Structure formats: C-alpha cells, structure tokens
C-alpha cells in the first residue's frame, strides 16, 4: 500500500504556514482514475444540450463564489484579491463560451465524394490527465477542463502542490454544478506519481502547463505510452519597440505586460527589444511606469502588485538579477531583496542586457524587465527570434500595417500582439512553438486537441 502524502500551504505575504491537506495515496489515485474512466462511459453519450446546461451552471457557481475563491488564491499563492476575482470571472466566461459553441465546433464535417457519404466526426478520447501550475490556479484548469468536458471526455487533475485548496475547490465547482460525481476529479498526489497515471491504460491523453523540464519528463513518458500530449511551457516573450513608437504608450504596454501576476506568467513580457535611437527615452519612460507598481498587501483591493509565490522563487529571481549585473547589465530600478518576512521583490528594470546574462538567455519568472538594444527593425526581429522560447510576442509601432506584418510573418511565436500586451482569450488559440511547447488551448483548436477525428465512409450513400 502506498502512503498518503500531506500538503502544507504557506502564505507568501508572510511566509507563515497555512492550512494542511491530506493527499491521496497512489492506490487512492488509481481507484479514483478508475471511477472517472467508468463515468466517461456514460458521459460521452450525454447530449450536448445537457453538457452545456451543466457547464453554464459551473459558470454560475464560479461567479457566486468569486470572493471565496479569490481569497483562496491569495492565501495559497499570493495573487491579489482584485486579480483573483478577475481570474474567476474569466473562468466563468470560458465555461459560457464552450457551452455555447462546443456543439457547432464538433459538428460532423462532410466531404464531397461521388458515390459515397463521407464525413469526419469528432469523438471524445477518454480520460484526460491534466498537470497544472500554481500561477493561475483556476484559469489554467478551466481552460483545459471546459473544452475537454464539453467534448465528452473525463478529466483528472494533478495540480501544483502549493495550491491544494484551489484544486479541491475546482472539483467542488463541477460537483455543485451537477456534473456526474466522478467525471472531473482532483488528485492530491506528489509529482513522482504522475508517471504511473500516464502509463495507466485508463488515461487517454495528457495536458501539462509548466516548466520546460517538467514538459520534457511528461512528454517522454507520454511518448513511451504512445499518448497524445499538449504542452504549454515557459516563455521569454519579446516586445519590439520600433523607432516610430509612441514612447509613453510603449512604456505603458511593456510595464503592463511585464507585471501581469507580479511577473509570474509564461506570457508576461520579459525582453523589451528597443531600437537604439529611442532607447534612452524608452528607458526613462519604462522606469516611470514600473515605479508605479509598489508591492502591497494582496488582500487590499487597491494593491496592484503583491508578493511572489515563495521565498525560494524570490531568491532564484534575485540570483538571476545579480548574475546579469555581474555579466554587464545595468540596474535602472529595484533589484534589492527586502529585509522583511514574505516573498517580496520590487519591480526591477535592467538595461544593457545581452547574450550570456540570465535576463537575456533564461525565463525570469518575476517582476524583472530586461531592455535589449537593437540597431534597426531587422536586428530587433533577429534578437526576438534568437531564443529557445516561442510563446508570445509583441510589436509596438505607430504604423499598424508594419506592426501587423511583423506580427503575422516574422516573429517565431504562437501569439503576436500589436500595441497591446499578450493575453489568453477563450475565443483564440493559445500556445507556443520551440521550447514553449506544442498543441493549443482555447478556441475550437483547443477543443479539437482531445478528440478522435474519425473518417466515416458509407459506400453508395
């Protein structure tokens, strides 16, 4: 018999321990997986109208408990209450979107073939295992779960170990909405047990959002088991600030992009590639905008910027900043570790960032903006693409046609925004290329990731 783990939460704002949760043993997890697999047998034949009714009910439950769930995120991973409420509303909107569109997205597609009736159907695969991160503890789950369930799949969730309360709350949302009891289940298990689940025949596919290292491990196991996998991994999003950019707008967009979720986002802007003729003006403007983000109590509605997820994560970020400075970067703002309890770190701006520095070569998962100078547009595109990552990207310019051309044709990324910060939206595909992963979430493309696209041919039809 495998032992039951325990999961201790920690308040990032204070560093003090919070609630402790009893986890599932490996045997417990496999038993739950079996029940989800059994529930899938009936759920896959449930009419779209009924699936949609329940998904809309999930949206109602989310909105009714918005304050409760926002407070839970604040306690477990430090998100501000304001951002937490917005995240819950986004989850509810995603539920409504798939409730309203899944049936049309999955309608059979006919093919014109003489002498035959031929079409493609989109059938559910089975139970999808999701391995999810802490930084958007509700939205990351719902953007997989809403389409997966609407497609007729079952789902089991292995969430990050520091947000067990959020993980269990999500299970409660679906149960309270009236979904079959076992069609969505949370497994409170350590990462070491994930391989056992992936290799189990009752898991049909895997989706993971997390680090490149975690993605490699999960992909290797899933590949060995010949199972479909969707990976949304890290990012070092580059924003091109072109020589015709409105400097004030550019600084506002870039600061907003960098400080999403206290900088703890795969799609946060991290590298700001600026044409050298406007670099000094942009640096001054970005420092002004970043200075407006002052760390504060995440439970205060006026706070825009709370603590990081943990003291260890904060210290890792500080080490990256110090190593970048030692290698030639120049500090314009922040960069000092506060002498107080909790996972606090200031908004930080580095310039003269170049190859060989962590701020250039690595993903810095916190509130650190890296400014890189480029000679011209061609050089800026080269710098942006010279990264192992390819998740999001941005272009800031007064010439919209120029920006759209670069965004659409030149940037090696899964998403490219002009004069705006990258964000996820249920209506548009979300995902990356290169080390940022493969596959897509959101939109019809996300819905089709976990279905069997089956050809049906009826001779003489």
CSV table of C-alpha atoms in Angstrom, one decimal:
chain,number,residue,atom,x,y,z
A,1,UNK,CA,0.0,0.0,0.0
A,2,UNK,CA,1.3,3.5,-0.9
A,3,UNK,CA,1.4,6.2,1.8
A,4,UNK,CA,-0.9,9.2,1.9
A,5,UNK,CA,1.0,12.5,1.4
A,6,UNK,CA,0.3,15.7,3.1
A,7,UNK,CA,0.3,19.1,1.5
A,8,UNK,CA,1.2,22.2,3.6
A,9,UNK,CA,0.3,25.6,2.3
A,10,UNK,CA,2.3,28.7,3.0
A,11,UNK,CA,1.1,32.4,2.9
A,12,UNK,CA,3.5,34.1,0.5
A,13,UNK,CA,2.9,37.5,2.1
A,14,UNK,CA,4.1,36.4,5.5
A,15,UNK,CA,6.0,33.2,5.0
A,16,UNK,CA,3.8,31.6,7.7
A,17,UNK,CA,2.2,28.1,7.3
A,18,UNK,CA,-1.4,27.9,6.3
A,19,UNK,CA,-3.8,25.0,6.1
A,20,UNK,CA,-2.6,21.4,5.6
A,21,UNK,CA,-4.4,19.0,3.4
A,22,UNK,CA,-4.4,15.2,3.4
A,23,UNK,CA,-3.5,13.8,0.0
A,24,UNK,CA,-4.2,10.7,-2.0
A,25,UNK,CA,-2.0,7.6,-1.9
A,26,UNK,CA,-1.0,6.1,-5.3
A,27,UNK,CA,-3.6,3.4,-4.7
A,28,UNK,CA,-6.3,6.0,-4.0
A,29,UNK,CA,-5.4,7.9,-7.1
A,30,UNK,CA,-5.7,4.8,-9.3
A,31,UNK,CA,-9.0,4.0,-7.7
A,32,UNK,CA,-10.3,7.5,-8.5
A,33,UNK,CA,-9.0,7.2,-12.0
A,34,UNK,CA,-11.0,4.0,-12.4
A,35,UNK,CA,-14.2,5.7,-11.3
A,36,UNK,CA,-13.6,8.6,-13.7
A,37,UNK,CA,-13.0,6.2,-16.5
A,38,UNK,CA,-16.3,4.4,-15.7
A,39,UNK,CA,-18.1,7.8,-15.6
A,40,UNK,CA,-16.7,8.6,-19.0
A,41,UNK,CA,-18.6,5.7,-20.5
A,42,UNK,CA,-21.9,7.4,-19.8
A,43,UNK,CA,-20.8,11.0,-20.1
A,44,UNK,CA,-19.6,10.5,-23.7
A,45,UNK,CA,-23.2,9.8,-24.7
A,46,UNK,CA,-24.7,12.7,-22.9
A,47,UNK,CA,-26.4,15.2,-25.2
A,48,UNK,CA,-24.6,18.4,-26.0
A,49,UNK,CA,-27.6,20.3,-24.6
A,50,UNK,CA,-27.2,18.7,-21.2
A,51,UNK,CA,-23.4,19.2,-21.2
A,52,UNK,CA,-24.0,22.8,-22.0
A,53,UNK,CA,-26.6,23.2,-19.2
A,54,UNK,CA,-24.2,21.9,-16.6
A,55,UNK,CA,-21.3,24.0,-17.9
A,56,UNK,CA,-23.4,27.1,-17.6
A,57,UNK,CA,-24.2,26.1,-14.1
A,58,UNK,CA,-20.5,25.8,-13.4
A,59,UNK,CA,-20.2,29.4,-14.5
A,60,UNK,CA,-23.0,30.4,-12.1
A,61,UNK,CA,-21.2,28.6,-9.2
A,62,UNK,CA,-17.9,30.3,-10.0
A,63,UNK,CA,-19.5,33.8,-10.0
A,64,UNK,CA,-21.4,33.1,-6.8
A,65,UNK,CA,-18.1,32.1,-5.1
A,66,UNK,CA,-15.9,34.7,-6.7
A,67,UNK,CA,-14.8,36.3,-3.4
A,68,UNK,CA,-14.2,33.0,-1.7
A,69,UNK,CA,-12.0,31.6,-4.5
A,70,UNK,CA,-10.1,34.8,-4.9
A,71,UNK,CA,-9.2,34.7,-1.2
A,72,UNK,CA,-8.1,31.1,-1.5
A,73,UNK,CA,-5.7,32.1,-4.3
A,74,UNK,CA,-4.4,34.9,-2.2
A,75,UNK,CA,-3.7,32.6,0.7
A,76,UNK,CA,-2.0,29.9,-1.3
A,77,UNK,CA,0.0,31.7,-4.0
A,78,UNK,CA,-0.2,35.4,-3.2
A,79,UNK,CA,-2.4,36.7,-6.0
A,80,UNK,CA,-4.1,40.0,-5.2
A,81,UNK,CA,-7.8,39.8,-4.5
A,82,UNK,CA,-8.5,42.0,-7.4
A,83,UNK,CA,-6.7,39.8,-9.8
A,84,UNK,CA,-8.2,36.7,-8.2
A,85,UNK,CA,-11.8,38.0,-8.8
A,86,UNK,CA,-10.9,38.7,-12.4
A,87,UNK,CA,-9.5,35.2,-12.9
A,88,UNK,CA,-12.7,33.6,-11.6
A,89,UNK,CA,-14.8,35.8,-13.9
A,90,UNK,CA,-12.5,34.7,-16.8
A,91,UNK,CA,-13.1,31.0,-15.9
A,92,UNK,CA,-16.9,31.6,-15.9
A,93,UNK,CA,-16.6,33.3,-19.3
A,94,UNK,CA,-14.7,30.3,-20.6
A,95,UNK,CA,-17.4,27.9,-19.4
A,96,UNK,CA,-20.1,30.0,-21.1
A,97,UNK,CA,-18.1,30.2,-24.3
A,98,UNK,CA,-17.7,26.4,-24.7
A,99,UNK,CA,-21.3,25.8,-23.5
A,100,UNK,CA,-22.4,28.0,-26.4
A,101,UNK,CA,-20.0,26.8,-29.1
A,102,UNK,CA,-18.9,23.2,-28.5
A,103,UNK,CA,-21.7,21.5,-30.4
A,104,UNK,CA,-21.1,23.6,-33.5
A,105,UNK,CA,-17.3,23.2,-33.2
A,106,UNK,CA,-17.7,19.4,-33.1
A,107,UNK,CA,-20.4,19.1,-35.8
A,108,UNK,CA,-19.6,16.4,-38.4
A,109,UNK,CA,-17.7,17.8,-41.4
A,110,UNK,CA,-19.0,16.4,-44.7
A,111,UNK,CA,-16.7,15.7,-47.7
A,112,UNK,CA,-18.0,15.8,-51.3
A,113,UNK,CA,-17.1,12.3,-52.6
A,114,UNK,CA,-19.0,10.9,-55.6
A,115,UNK,CA,-20.9,7.7,-54.8
A,116,UNK,CA,-20.4,7.8,-51.1
A,117,UNK,CA,-21.5,9.5,-48.0
A,118,UNK,CA,-18.3,10.6,-46.2
A,119,UNK,CA,-17.6,12.8,-43.3
A,120,UNK,CA,-15.4,13.4,-40.3
A,121,UNK,CA,-16.7,13.0,-36.7
A,122,UNK,CA,-15.1,14.3,-33.5
A,123,UNK,CA,-15.4,11.8,-30.7
A,124,UNK,CA,-14.0,12.1,-27.2
A,125,UNK,CA,-10.8,10.3,-26.4
A,126,UNK,CA,-11.4,9.3,-22.8
A,127,UNK,CA,-9.9,10.5,-19.6
A,128,UNK,CA,-7.5,13.4,-19.9
A,129,UNK,CA,-4.9,13.8,-17.2
A,130,UNK,CA,-4.0,17.5,-16.5
A,131,UNK,CA,-0.8,18.5,-14.7
A,132,UNK,CA,-1.3,22.2,-13.9
A,133,UNK,CA,0.8,25.0,-12.3
A,134,UNK,CA,0.1,27.4,-9.5
A,135,UNK,CA,0.3,30.8,-11.1
A,136,UNK,CA,-3.3,30.9,-12.5
A,137,UNK,CA,-4.7,28.1,-10.3
A,138,UNK,CA,-8.2,28.3,-11.6
A,139,UNK,CA,-7.9,29.6,-15.1
A,140,UNK,CA,-5.2,27.1,-16.1
A,141,UNK,CA,-7.5,24.3,-15.1
A,142,UNK,CA,-10.7,25.7,-16.6
A,143,UNK,CA,-9.2,26.4,-20.0
A,144,UNK,CA,-8.5,22.7,-20.3
A,145,UNK,CA,-11.5,21.3,-18.4
A,146,UNK,CA,-14.3,23.3,-20.1
A,147,UNK,CA,-13.4,22.1,-23.6
A,148,UNK,CA,-12.4,18.6,-22.5
A,149,UNK,CA,-15.7,18.0,-20.7
A,150,UNK,CA,-17.8,19.6,-23.4
A,151,UNK,CA,-16.2,17.3,-25.9
A,152,UNK,CA,-17.3,14.3,-23.8
A,153,UNK,CA,-14.1,13.4,-22.1
A,154,UNK,CA,-13.5,12.7,-18.4
A,155,UNK,CA,-10.7,14.6,-16.5
A,156,UNK,CA,-8.4,14.1,-13.6
A,157,UNK,CA,-6.3,16.9,-12.2
A,158,UNK,CA,-2.9,16.8,-10.7
A,159,UNK,CA,-2.4,20.4,-9.5
A,160,UNK,CA,0.7,22.1,-8.1
A,161,UNK,CA,1.4,21.0,-4.6
A,162,UNK,CA,1.2,24.6,-3.1
A,163,UNK,CA,-2.4,25.1,-4.2
A,164,UNK,CA,-4.3,22.1,-2.9
A,165,UNK,CA,-7.3,24.1,-1.7
A,166,UNK,CA,-7.7,25.6,-5.1
A,167,UNK,CA,-7.5,22.1,-6.7
A,168,UNK,CA,-10.3,20.7,-4.4
A,169,UNK,CA,-12.4,23.8,-4.9
A,170,UNK,CA,-12.4,23.3,-8.7
A,171,UNK,CA,-13.6,19.7,-8.2
A,172,UNK,CA,-16.4,21.2,-6.0
A,173,UNK,CA,-17.4,23.6,-8.7
A,174,UNK,CA,-18.2,20.8,-11.1
A,175,UNK,CA,-19.9,18.7,-8.5
A,176,UNK,CA,-22.0,21.6,-7.3
A,177,UNK,CA,-23.0,22.4,-10.9
A,178,UNK,CA,-24.4,18.9,-11.2
A,179,UNK,CA,-21.8,17.1,-13.3
A,180,UNK,CA,-21.5,13.3,-12.7
A,181,UNK,CA,-19.7,12.9,-9.5
A,182,UNK,CA,-16.5,11.3,-10.9
A,183,UNK,CA,-16.3,12.9,-14.3
A,184,UNK,CA,-13.9,15.5,-13.0
A,185,UNK,CA,-11.7,14.6,-10.1
A,186,UNK,CA,-8.7,16.2,-8.3
A,187,UNK,CA,-5.8,14.0,-7.2
A,188,UNK,CA,-3.7,15.4,-4.4
A,189,UNK,CA,-0.6,13.4,-5.3
A,190,UNK,CA,3.2,14.2,-5.5
A,191,UNK,CA,4.8,14.6,-8.8
A,192,UNK,CA,6.5,11.2,-8.5
A,193,UNK,CA,3.1,9.6,-9.0
A,194,UNK,CA,2.4,11.2,-12.3
A,195,UNK,CA,4.3,8.7,-14.4
A,196,UNK,CA,2.1,5.8,-13.0
A,197,UNK,CA,-1.0,7.7,-14.1
A,198,UNK,CA,0.3,8.5,-17.6
A,199,UNK,CA,1.2,4.8,-18.2
A,200,UNK,CA,-2.2,3.6,-17.0
A,201,UNK,CA,-4.4,2.4,-19.9
A,202,UNK,CA,-7.3,4.3,-18.5
A,203,UNK,CA,-5.6,7.7,-19.2
A,204,UNK,CA,-6.1,8.5,-22.9
A,205,UNK,CA,-4.1,11.8,-23.1
A,206,UNK,CA,-2.2,14.3,-21.1
A,207,UNK,CA,-2.0,18.1,-20.9
A,208,UNK,CA,0.7,20.0,-19.0
A,209,UNK,CA,1.4,23.6,-18.3
A,210,UNK,CA,4.7,24.2,-16.5
A,211,UNK,CA,8.4,24.4,-16.9
A,212,UNK,CA,10.5,23.1,-19.8
A,213,UNK,CA,12.0,20.5,-17.6
A,214,UNK,CA,8.6,19.2,-16.5
A,215,UNK,CA,7.4,19.2,-20.1
A,216,UNK,CA,10.3,17.1,-21.2
A,217,UNK,CA,9.6,14.5,-18.5
A,218,UNK,CA,5.9,14.3,-19.2
A,219,UNK,CA,6.4,14.2,-22.9
A,220,UNK,CA,8.9,11.4,-22.6
A,221,UNK,CA,6.6,9.2,-20.5
A,222,UNK,CA,3.6,10.0,-22.7
A,223,UNK,CA,5.6,9.3,-25.8
A,224,UNK,CA,6.6,6.0,-24.4
A,225,UNK,CA,3.0,5.2,-23.8
A,226,UNK,CA,2.0,6.5,-27.2
A,227,UNK,CA,-0.4,9.0,-25.8
A,228,UNK,CA,-1.4,12.4,-27.1
A,229,UNK,CA,0.1,15.3,-25.1
A,230,UNK,CA,-0.4,19.1,-25.1
A,231,UNK,CA,2.4,21.2,-23.6
A,232,UNK,CA,2.3,24.9,-22.6
A,233,UNK,CA,5.7,25.6,-21.2
A,234,UNK,CA,7.9,28.6,-20.5
A,235,UNK,CA,8.2,31.8,-22.3
A,236,UNK,CA,10.7,34.7,-22.7
A,237,UNK,CA,8.3,36.9,-24.6
A,238,UNK,CA,10.0,39.7,-26.6
A,239,UNK,CA,8.3,43.0,-27.4
A,240,UNK,CA,9.7,45.0,-30.2
A,241,UNK,CA,9.7,48.8,-29.6
A,242,UNK,CA,10.2,50.3,-33.0
A,243,UNK,CA,11.6,53.7,-33.9
A,244,UNK,CA,8.2,55.2,-34.7
A,245,UNK,CA,6.6,54.0,-31.4
A,246,UNK,CA,4.7,56.4,-29.1
A,247,UNK,CA,7.2,56.2,-26.2
A,248,UNK,CA,4.5,56.7,-23.5
A,249,UNK,CA,2.3,54.0,-25.0
A,250,UNK,CA,5.2,51.7,-25.4
A,251,UNK,CA,6.2,52.1,-21.8
A,252,UNK,CA,2.7,51.5,-20.5
A,253,UNK,CA,2.1,48.4,-22.6
A,254,UNK,CA,5.5,47.0,-21.7
A,255,UNK,CA,5.1,47.6,-17.9
A,256,UNK,CA,1.7,46.1,-18.0
A,257,UNK,CA,3.0,43.1,-19.9
A,258,UNK,CA,5.9,42.6,-17.5
A,259,UNK,CA,3.8,42.9,-14.3
A,260,UNK,CA,1.0,40.5,-15.1
A,261,UNK,CA,0.5,38.4,-12.0
A,262,UNK,CA,3.6,40.0,-10.4
A,263,UNK,CA,5.6,38.9,-13.4
A,264,UNK,CA,4.7,35.3,-12.8
A,265,UNK,CA,3.2,34.4,-16.1
A,266,UNK,CA,4.5,32.4,-19.1
A,267,UNK,CA,3.1,35.1,-21.4
A,268,UNK,CA,4.4,38.1,-19.4
A,269,UNK,CA,6.6,40.4,-21.4
A,270,UNK,CA,10.2,39.7,-20.4
A,271,UNK,CA,12.5,41.0,-23.1
A,272,UNK,CA,12.0,44.5,-24.5
A,273,UNK,CA,13.9,44.9,-27.7
A,274,UNK,CA,14.2,48.6,-28.4
A,275,UNK,CA,15.7,50.4,-31.5
A,276,UNK,CA,18.8,52.2,-30.1
A,277,UNK,CA,17.8,55.6,-31.4
A,278,UNK,CA,14.8,55.8,-28.9
A,279,UNK,CA,16.3,53.6,-26.2
A,280,UNK,CA,17.2,56.3,-23.7
A,281,UNK,CA,13.7,57.8,-23.9
A,282,UNK,CA,12.1,54.4,-23.6
A,283,UNK,CA,14.3,53.5,-20.6
A,284,UNK,CA,13.2,56.7,-18.7
A,285,UNK,CA,9.5,56.1,-19.5
A,286,UNK,CA,9.6,52.4,-18.6
A,287,UNK,CA,11.2,53.2,-15.2
A,288,UNK,CA,8.4,55.7,-14.5
A,289,UNK,CA,5.7,53.1,-15.4
A,290,UNK,CA,7.4,50.3,-13.5
A,291,UNK,CA,7.9,52.5,-10.4
A,292,UNK,CA,4.1,52.8,-10.1
A,293,UNK,CA,4.0,49.1,-9.2
A,294,UNK,CA,4.6,49.2,-5.4
A,295,UNK,CA,4.3,46.0,-3.5
A,296,UNK,CA,1.4,45.9,-1.1
A,297,UNK,CA,-1.0,43.7,0.9
A,298,UNK,CA,-2.6,41.4,-1.7
A,299,UNK,CA,-5.8,41.5,0.4
A,300,UNK,CA,-6.2,45.2,-0.1
A,301,UNK,CA,-8.3,46.0,-3.1
A,302,UNK,CA,-6.1,48.9,-4.1
A,303,UNK,CA,-3.0,46.7,-4.4
A,304,UNK,CA,-1.8,46.1,-7.9
A,305,UNK,CA,1.3,44.1,-7.1
A,306,UNK,CA,1.6,41.5,-4.3
A,307,UNK,CA,4.2,39.0,-3.1
A,308,UNK,CA,5.8,36.3,-5.3
A,309,UNK,CA,4.7,32.7,-4.8
A,310,UNK,CA,7.5,31.7,-2.4
A,311,UNK,CA,10.7,32.9,-0.8
A,312,UNK,CA,12.6,30.3,-2.7
A,313,UNK,CA,11.2,31.6,-6.0
A,314,UNK,CA,12.0,35.2,-5.0
A,315,UNK,CA,15.6,34.2,-4.2
A,316,UNK,CA,16.0,32.5,-7.5
A,317,UNK,CA,14.9,35.6,-9.3
A,318,UNK,CA,17.3,37.8,-7.3
A,319,UNK,CA,20.1,35.4,-8.2
A,320,UNK,CA,19.3,35.8,-11.9
A,321,UNK,CA,19.3,39.6,-11.5
A,322,UNK,CA,22.7,39.6,-9.6
A,323,UNK,CA,24.2,37.3,-12.2
A,324,UNK,CA,23.0,39.5,-15.0
A,325,UNK,CA,24.5,42.6,-13.4
A,326,UNK,CA,27.8,40.8,-12.8
A,327,UNK,CA,27.8,39.9,-16.6
A,328,UNK,CA,27.4,43.6,-17.7
A,329,UNK,CA,23.7,44.5,-17.3
A,330,UNK,CA,22.9,47.9,-15.7
A,331,UNK,CA,20.3,48.4,-13.0
A,332,UNK,CA,17.8,51.2,-13.5
A,333,UNK,CA,15.2,50.3,-10.9
A,334,UNK,CA,14.7,47.8,-8.0
A,335,UNK,CA,17.0,44.8,-7.7
A,336,UNK,CA,17.1,44.8,-3.9
A,337,UNK,CA,15.8,42.0,-1.8
A,338,UNK,CA,13.6,43.4,1.0
A,339,UNK,CA,14.5,42.7,4.6
A,340,UNK,CA,11.1,41.6,5.8
A,341,UNK,CA,9.1,38.3,6.1
A,342,UNK,CA,7.4,37.0,3.0
A,343,UNK,CA,8.2,36.6,-0.7
A,344,UNK,CA,8.6,40.2,-1.6
A,345,UNK,CA,10.6,41.6,-4.5
A,346,UNK,CA,10.4,45.1,-6.2
A,347,UNK,CA,9.6,45.9,-9.7
A,348,UNK,CA,13.0,45.9,-11.4
A,349,UNK,CA,14.4,47.2,-14.7
A,350,UNK,CA,17.7,46.1,-16.3
A,351,UNK,CA,19.3,47.6,-19.4
A,352,UNK,CA,22.4,46.7,-21.4
A,353,UNK,CA,21.0,43.2,-21.3
A,354,UNK,CA,22.9,40.9,-23.7
A,355,UNK,CA,23.7,37.3,-24.6
A,356,UNK,CA,25.3,35.4,-21.6
A,357,UNK,CA,23.2,37.1,-19.0
A,358,UNK,CA,20.3,35.2,-17.3
A,359,UNK,CA,18.0,38.1,-18.1
A,360,UNK,CA,18.6,37.6,-21.8
A,361,UNK,CA,19.0,33.8,-22.0
A,362,UNK,CA,16.6,32.5,-19.4
A,363,UNK,CA,13.0,32.9,-18.3
A,364,UNK,CA,12.9,35.2,-15.3
A,365,UNK,CA,9.6,34.4,-13.6
A,366,UNK,CA,9.1,37.6,-11.7
A,367,UNK,CA,8.9,41.4,-12.0
A,368,UNK,CA,12.1,42.0,-13.9
A,369,UNK,CA,12.1,43.9,-17.2
A,370,UNK,CA,15.1,43.4,-19.5
A,371,UNK,CA,15.9,46.1,-22.1
A,372,UNK,CA,17.9,45.0,-25.1
A,373,UNK,CA,19.0,47.5,-27.8
A,374,UNK,CA,18.7,46.7,-31.5
A,375,UNK,CA,20.2,48.6,-34.5
A,376,UNK,CA,17.0,48.5,-36.6
A,377,UNK,CA,13.9,46.5,-37.3
A,378,UNK,CA,15.7,43.6,-38.9
A,379,UNK,CA,18.1,43.4,-35.9
A,380,UNK,CA,15.2,43.6,-33.5
A,381,UNK,CA,13.4,40.7,-35.2
A,382,UNK,CA,16.6,38.7,-35.1
A,383,UNK,CA,17.1,39.3,-31.4
A,384,UNK,CA,13.4,38.4,-30.6
A,385,UNK,CA,13.7,35.1,-32.5
A,386,UNK,CA,17.1,34.2,-31.1
A,387,UNK,CA,15.5,32.4,-28.1
A,388,UNK,CA,14.7,28.8,-27.4
A,389,UNK,CA,11.2,30.0,-26.4
A,390,UNK,CA,8.3,31.0,-28.7
A,391,UNK,CA,5.2,31.6,-26.7
A,392,UNK,CA,4.0,35.2,-27.0
A,393,UNK,CA,5.5,38.4,-28.6
A,394,UNK,CA,4.6,42.0,-29.2
A,395,UNK,CA,5.2,44.9,-31.6
A,396,UNK,CA,4.8,48.5,-30.6
A,397,UNK,CA,4.7,50.9,-33.5
A,398,UNK,CA,2.6,53.8,-34.9
A,399,UNK,CA,2.4,52.1,-38.3
A,400,UNK,CA,-0.2,49.4,-37.8
A,401,UNK,CA,0.4,47.8,-41.2
A,402,UNK,CA,4.1,47.5,-40.3
A,403,UNK,CA,3.3,46.0,-36.9
A,404,UNK,CA,0.8,43.6,-38.3
A,405,UNK,CA,3.2,42.4,-41.0
A,406,UNK,CA,5.9,41.7,-38.4
A,407,UNK,CA,3.5,40.1,-36.0
A,408,UNK,CA,1.9,37.8,-38.7
A,409,UNK,CA,5.0,36.9,-40.7
A,410,UNK,CA,8.3,37.5,-38.8
A,411,UNK,CA,8.0,36.6,-35.2
A,412,UNK,CA,8.6,32.9,-34.2
A,413,UNK,CA,5.9,32.7,-31.5
A,414,UNK,CA,2.4,31.2,-31.0
A,415,UNK,CA,0.9,34.6,-30.4
A,416,UNK,CA,1.8,38.1,-31.5
A,417,UNK,CA,0.1,41.3,-30.4
A,418,UNK,CA,0.5,44.8,-31.8
A,419,UNK,CA,0.3,47.8,-29.4
A,420,UNK,CA,-1.1,45.5,-26.6
A,421,UNK,CA,0.1,43.0,-24.1
A,422,UNK,CA,-0.3,39.3,-24.8
A,423,UNK,CA,-3.2,37.6,-23.1
A,424,UNK,CA,-5.2,34.4,-23.3
A,425,UNK,CA,-8.8,34.5,-24.6
A,426,UNK,CA,-11.2,31.6,-24.9
A,427,UNK,CA,-12.0,32.7,-28.4
A,428,UNK,CA,-8.5,32.5,-29.8
A,429,UNK,CA,-5.9,29.7,-29.9
A,430,UNK,CA,-3.3,29.8,-27.1
A,431,UNK,CA,0.1,28.0,-27.2
A,432,UNK,CA,3.7,28.2,-28.4
A,433,UNK,CA,6.5,26.8,-30.5
A,434,UNK,CA,10.0,25.7,-29.8
A,435,UNK,CA,10.7,25.1,-26.1
A,436,UNK,CA,7.4,26.8,-25.3
A,437,UNK,CA,5.6,23.6,-26.2
A,438,UNK,CA,3.1,22.3,-28.7
A,439,UNK,CA,-0.6,21.9,-29.2
A,440,UNK,CA,-3.2,24.6,-28.5
A,441,UNK,CA,-5.6,25.5,-25.8
A,442,UNK,CA,-8.7,27.7,-26.1
A,443,UNK,CA,-10.9,28.3,-29.2
A,444,UNK,CA,-12.0,25.5,-31.5
A,445,UNK,CA,-8.4,24.4,-31.8
A,446,UNK,CA,-8.2,23.7,-28.1
A,447,UNK,CA,-11.4,21.7,-28.2
A,448,UNK,CA,-10.0,19.5,-31.1
A,449,UNK,CA,-6.9,18.6,-29.2
A,450,UNK,CA,-8.6,15.8,-27.2
A,451,UNK,CA,-10.9,14.2,-29.8
A,452,UNK,CA,-10.6,11.4,-32.2
A,453,UNK,CA,-11.0,12.9,-35.7
A,454,UNK,CA,-12.6,9.9,-37.3
A,455,UNK,CA,-13.4,9.4,-41.0
A,456,UNK,CA,-16.7,7.8,-41.8
A,457,UNK,CA,-17.4,6.4,-45.3
A,458,UNK,CA,-20.7,4.9,-46.4
A,459,UNK,CA,-20.5,3.4,-49.8
A,460,UNK,CA,-23.4,4.2,-52.1
A,461,UNK,CA,-24.6,6.9,-49.7
